[in-house]
Amino acid sequence: MKNLFIRDIKAGIKAGGAIGTSLLFFISVIILSPFALGTDKTLLAQAGPGLLWFFALLAVLLGLDRLFQTDKEDGSLDIILAAGDFSSLTVMVLVKSAAHWVSTVLPLIAAAPVLSLLLNPAWRQAAALTASLVLGTPAITFIGALGAALTAALPRGGVLLAVLVLPLIIPVIIFGTAASVALAAGTALQPLYFLLALTLFFGLVGPAAAALALKFTAE
Amino acid sequence: MSLPAPSLPQSWWRGLSRPQRFMQISARLLPPLGIISAVGLAAGLYLAWAAPPDYQQGLTVKIMFIHVPCAWLSMLCYTMMACSAAGILLWKHPLAAIALKTAAPIGAAFTLLALATGSIWGRPSWGTWWEWGDSRLFSMFILLLLYCGIIALSRAFDNSRTAAYAAAVLTLIGFIDIPIIKFSVEWWNSLHQPASILRKGGIAIAPAILIPLLVMAAAFTMLFFVLQLLAMRNEILRVSLRALQQKLAWEAEPAAVDEPDTIADNGQDRETGL
Amino acid sequence: MAEIPQYVRIEIEGLQAQRGGKILFSQLSFSLQSGQIAVINGANGTGKSTLLRLIAGLYPPLSGTIDLSMATAQKTAPALENKNISLPRQGFSHYLSDKNAMKPQLSVRDNLRFWCRFFTDKRLGAGEEKKVLLRALDKVKMAAYADLPFAALSTGQKRRIGLSRLLTGARPLWLLDEPGSGLDQAGAALFSQICREHLAAGGLVIAATHTPLGLPADISLNLADYRPQTPEGQFYDPLQAG
């Protein structure tokens, strides 16, 4: 399974800069946001964590539709599906999601503190936001993997994936932003624990459901 | 050609899995169910009309007699869909696939009604059409989004077997996720709202209001079953019609319909209906 | 590299399949054992690919069974009936579709290494893995292309690499969907040779193809013979079904 992880990361890095595209999208929308909201410093500082969380969510979802589609197009998904039972497929989805997270989401998180500082020059908030993203974005990838599995067979699954997944990840957005605010303010860490619980929960449920979806929708 | 046996546990259950049997049973059930729901609705509306106005909210409280049954049905319908989804995944029950597909738009309609009536009720009693701080409104809206997602997904595939399985997985995950969403929205609500104006649950329910409410809820539930049975019959007829069209085309021009890719999906696996 | 078990048998009984709601074939039965090749013929749309995907286990048939059994030592057929072990289909077959299952942006070597590790349970040593990959590439005369990205190859070369995947891990049953598509004459000859060696080692091949493989077929099936002859048999009507 380390094997699959390495292949996906390599393919991701070499895939015509797909990683860079998500990152560029993320940076661009953040840079554009003052044009929509105005340059009021207090407003931007207050909106900062929410904006970053929201755009990170969109950037993650944008690339996720390719998670299984490339494998389906080149034929390797058939071989992986034929070779696996339910539990090994669940592990497979988990590994692919992890590879996607490392190759696509980690660069976003690396850029997040800089972007946060642009909106609000407070180190503490930047660090808190980054920590909340590290803990929470895996949940988005895991439940997004279910969306990717459901829409893998569809030619234009990208938008449908977002529509299917967005309602399901409302808790992640709620606790993600709350956790970053709580961390920055040094108040109770309750939302952080909820966020962690969500990531663990979706880490279990998302890949299992995605494996079911892939297995049942193979044709 | 003989049909292979579906993988179902009991014989009556298996018998019911045949579409013809379902058509017979539903044809017998529909008239009495329709009459009951019509009578129930008439009685419920009369009782609601006759119910005393609330001492605080006045006449506007009567929206409740529509709003609460709709909200109840939006949840009942989703629960029924989750059961159908389990039926699809565990037993490949052919009727479950049809039930899941046809129930989603009905559930979405009731959810939309619940939202609309809730909003209309909110205007006089809270002074606003929409209140971000109310977790019930918000959860209802998310439920509507989920319904729409299931509708979109179950109609996105050419192959109805694939569509049924995909919709089933999504429905079940949504079913697991709804309590989490509800909890997190409530938690978020407690952060952002001074929860003072929004205690509509604080109305003491007097029998004069409770009885019409229960009658309305029962009548709406009957109405739901009538609509669902009709929709399922419609879906079976649609598939049957498609098969008839294909047979006619095949008989007229056997060579022209050889390529399976050019044949529109007529919907069903022979064995399972999935 | 794991060895192919010495005696393998696949039995297909009363298979029925649909695609897009249309019955493609029914009552399809045949059996195949070590060293034998079955060739599936039939016009486009008769269900050749569907049959291979059913056997690969990608989805279940409408009815009928696919049984795989093996024995570690060669026995006479009747004795085997009692002693064989039925196997799950996972890890039993190589499935080659019309696609080559390679990532275009990765090098040929990286692609094959991935599949080699995917098909082998126990991790091979670096030297041994190299040998397996080299041997697989050698068999299709593509060893010189190992470091090129897969996307840089021509159609025929890509197919050769796709075929060499079958040699990166031992699987008794090969399911080949139009294996010769895109291959030139030399490539086709190489492929016949690879199949011959696989059969000689006790393997089985089920190939769906329009073009002759250059091998004598032990079993030759035309799926057109198994399609339902009446419209009632082909289209599912919920109100007519028994």
mmCIF file of N, CA and C in Angstrom, chain C residues 123-165:
data_model
loop_
_atom_site.group_PDB
_atom_site.id
_atom_site.type_symbol
_atom_site.label_atom_id
_atom_site.label_comp_id
_atom_site.label_asym_id
_atom_site.label_seq_id
_atom_site.Cartn_x
_atom_site.Cartn_y
_atom_site.Cartn_z
ATOM 1 N N ARG C 123 7.214 -8.663 -0.411
ATOM 2 C CA ARG C 123 8.086 -7.704 -1.056
ATOM 3 C C ARG C 123 9.339 -8.404 -1.572
ATOM 4 N N LEU C 124 9.646 -8.181 -2.845
ATOM 5 C CA LEU C 124 10.858 -8.771 -3.418
ATOM 6 C C LEU C 124 12.057 -7.914 -3.050
ATOM 7 N N GLY C 125 13.239 -8.539 -3.076
ATOM 8 C CA GLY C 125 14.451 -7.761 -2.901
ATOM 9 C C GLY C 125 14.661 -6.882 -4.124
ATOM 10 N N ALA C 126 15.469 -5.828 -3.958
ATOM 11 C CA ALA C 126 15.656 -4.880 -5.048
ATOM 12 C C ALA C 126 16.207 -5.575 -6.296
ATOM 13 N N GLY C 127 17.174 -6.461 -6.096
ATOM 14 C CA GLY C 127 17.784 -7.142 -7.231
ATOM 15 C C GLY C 127 16.791 -8.031 -7.943
ATOM 16 N N GLU C 128 16.006 -8.746 -7.145
ATOM 17 C CA GLU C 128 15.043 -9.686 -7.725
ATOM 18 C C GLU C 128 13.947 -8.944 -8.484
ATOM 19 N N GLU C 129 13.514 -7.828 -7.894
ATOM 20 C CA GLU C 129 12.473 -7.025 -8.531
ATOM 21 C C GLU C 129 12.963 -6.513 -9.881
ATOM 22 N N LYS C 130 14.200 -6.052 -9.899
ATOM 23 C CA LYS C 130 14.812 -5.562 -11.133
ATOM 24 C C LYS C 130 14.781 -6.656 -12.199
ATOM 25 N N LYS C 131 15.117 -7.875 -11.743
ATOM 26 C CA LYS C 131 15.178 -8.994 -12.683
ATOM 27 C C LYS C 131 13.793 -9.277 -13.280
ATOM 28 N N VAL C 132 12.779 -9.256 -12.406
ATOM 29 C CA VAL C 132 11.416 -9.516 -12.880
ATOM 30 C C VAL C 132 11.000 -8.469 -13.911
ATOM 31 N N LEU C 133 11.270 -7.206 -13.605
ATOM 32 C CA LEU C 133 10.884 -6.128 -14.519
ATOM 33 C C LEU C 133 11.624 -6.248 -15.842
ATOM 34 N N LEU C 134 12.926 -6.537 -15.747
ATOM 35 C CA LEU C 134 13.727 -6.642 -16.963
ATOM 36 C C LEU C 134 13.235 -7.788 -17.827
ATOM 37 N N ARG C 135 12.910 -8.889 -17.159
ATOM 38 C CA ARG C 135 12.432 -10.052 -17.897
ATOM 39 C C ARG C 135 11.106 -9.722 -18.603
ATOM 40 N N ALA C 136 10.221 -9.039 -17.851
ATOM 41 C CA ALA C 136 8.930 -8.686 -18.438
ATOM 42 C C ALA C 136 9.120 -7.776 -19.650
ATOM 43 N N LEU C 137 10.014 -6.815 -19.520
ATOM 44 C CA LEU C 137 10.249 -5.889 -20.635
ATOM 45 C C LEU C 137 10.943 -6.592 -21.796
ATOM 46 N N ASP C 138 11.848 -7.495 -21.462
ATOM 47 C CA ASP C 138 12.565 -8.247 -22.484
ATOM 48 C C ASP C 138 11.619 -9.051 -23.361
ATOM 49 N N LYS C 139 10.614 -9.638 -22.692
ATOM 50 C CA LYS C 139 9.678 -10.498 -23.418
ATOM 51 C C LYS C 139 8.925 -9.731 -24.494
ATOM 52 N N VAL C 140 8.728 -8.429 -24.272
ATOM 53 C CA VAL C 140 8.031 -7.644 -25.293
ATOM 54 C C VAL C 140 9.013 -6.764 -26.058
ATOM 55 N N LYS C 141 10.297 -7.034 -25.870
ATOM 56 C CA LYS C 141 11.374 -6.314 -26.572
ATOM 57 C C LYS C 141 11.268 -4.804 -26.364
ATOM 58 N N MET C 142 11.075 -4.418 -25.102
ATOM 59 C CA MET C 142 10.930 -2.994 -24.821
ATOM 60 C C MET C 142 11.906 -2.529 -23.739
ATOM 61 N N ALA C 143 12.917 -3.361 -23.436
ATOM 62 C CA ALA C 143 13.804 -3.043 -22.318
ATOM 63 C C ALA C 143 14.471 -1.689 -22.491
ATOM 64 N N ALA C 144 14.699 -1.286 -23.727
ATOM 65 C CA ALA C 144 15.408 -0.027 -23.967
ATOM 66 C C ALA C 144 14.543 1.189 -23.636
ATOM 67 N N TYR C 145 13.225 0.968 -23.489
ATOM 68 C CA TYR C 145 12.316 2.095 -23.283
ATOM 69 C C TYR C 145 11.974 2.319 -21.814
ATOM 70 N N ALA C 146 12.656 1.581 -20.936
ATOM 71 C CA ALA C 146 12.234 1.546 -19.539
ATOM 72 C C ALA C 146 12.157 2.920 -18.893
ATOM 73 N N ASP C 147 13.022 3.832 -19.280
ATOM 74 C CA ASP C 147 13.064 5.108 -18.573
ATOM 75 C C ASP C 147 12.246 6.208 -19.231
ATOM 76 N N LEU C 148 11.626 5.872 -20.378
ATOM 77 C CA LEU C 148 10.787 6.877 -21.019
ATOM 78 C C LEU C 148 9.449 6.970 -20.302
ATOM 79 N N PRO C 149 8.844 8.159 -20.276
ATOM 80 C CA PRO C 149 7.477 8.223 -19.753
ATOM 81 C C PRO C 149 6.537 7.448 -20.675
ATOM 82 N N PHE C 150 5.535 6.829 -20.066
ATOM 83 C CA PHE C 150 4.629 5.975 -20.835
ATOM 84 C C PHE C 150 3.957 6.763 -21.952
ATOM 85 N N ALA C 151 3.691 8.046 -21.689
ATOM 86 C CA ALA C 151 2.985 8.865 -22.676
ATOM 87 C C ALA C 151 3.790 9.041 -23.953
ATOM 88 N N ALA C 152 5.125 8.874 -23.865
ATOM 89 C CA ALA C 152 5.965 9.132 -25.035
ATOM 90 C C ALA C 152 5.942 7.981 -26.034
ATOM 91 N N LEU C 153 5.323 6.854 -25.664
ATOM 92 C CA LEU C 153 5.357 5.679 -26.540
ATOM 93 C C LEU C 153 4.250 5.743 -27.590
ATOM 94 N N SER C 154 4.460 4.968 -28.671
ATOM 95 C CA SER C 154 3.421 4.870 -29.696
ATOM 96 C C SER C 154 2.348 3.884 -29.243
ATOM 97 N N THR C 155 1.234 3.827 -29.969
ATOM 98 C CA THR C 155 0.127 2.954 -29.564
ATOM 99 C C THR C 155 0.578 1.496 -29.429
ATOM 100 N N GLY C 156 1.314 1.013 -30.435
ATOM 101 C CA GLY C 156 1.762 -0.373 -30.405
ATOM 102 C C GLY C 156 2.712 -0.629 -29.239
ATOM 103 N N GLN C 157 3.592 0.343 -29.001
ATOM 104 C CA GLN C 157 4.532 0.185 -27.881
ATOM 105 C C GLN C 157 3.791 0.185 -26.550
ATOM 106 N N LYS C 158 2.776 1.050 -26.454
ATOM 107 C CA LYS C 158 1.992 1.097 -25.217
ATOM 108 C C LYS C 158 1.333 -0.254 -24.952
ATOM 109 N N ARG C 159 0.795 -0.849 -26.017
ATOM 110 C CA ARG C 159 0.135 -2.135 -25.842
ATOM 111 C C ARG C 159 1.132 -3.194 -25.386
ATOM 112 N N ARG C 160 2.338 -3.130 -25.933
ATOM 113 C CA ARG C 160 3.368 -4.086 -25.501
ATOM 114 C C ARG C 160 3.639 -3.952 -24.001
ATOM 115 N N ILE C 161 3.731 -2.711 -23.544
ATOM 116 C CA ILE C 161 3.961 -2.512 -22.109
ATOM 117 C C ILE C 161 2.762 -3.025 -21.322
ATOM 118 N N GLY C 162 1.555 -2.749 -21.861
ATOM 119 C CA GLY C 162 0.345 -3.248 -21.206
ATOM 120 C C GLY C 162 0.378 -4.759 -21.061
ATOM 121 N N LEU C 163 0.870 -5.424 -22.096
ATOM 122 C CA LEU C 163 0.967 -6.884 -22.043
ATOM 123 C C LEU C 163 2.040 -7.333 -21.062
ATOM 124 N N SER C 164 3.116 -6.568 -20.984
ATOM 125 C CA SER C 164 4.210 -6.999 -20.103
ATOM 126 C C SER C 164 3.783 -6.943 -18.638
ATOM 127 N N ARG C 165 2.722 -6.174 -18.345
ATOM 128 C CA ARG C 165 2.198 -6.157 -16.975
ATOM 129 C C ARG C 165 1.814 -7.567 -16.505
#
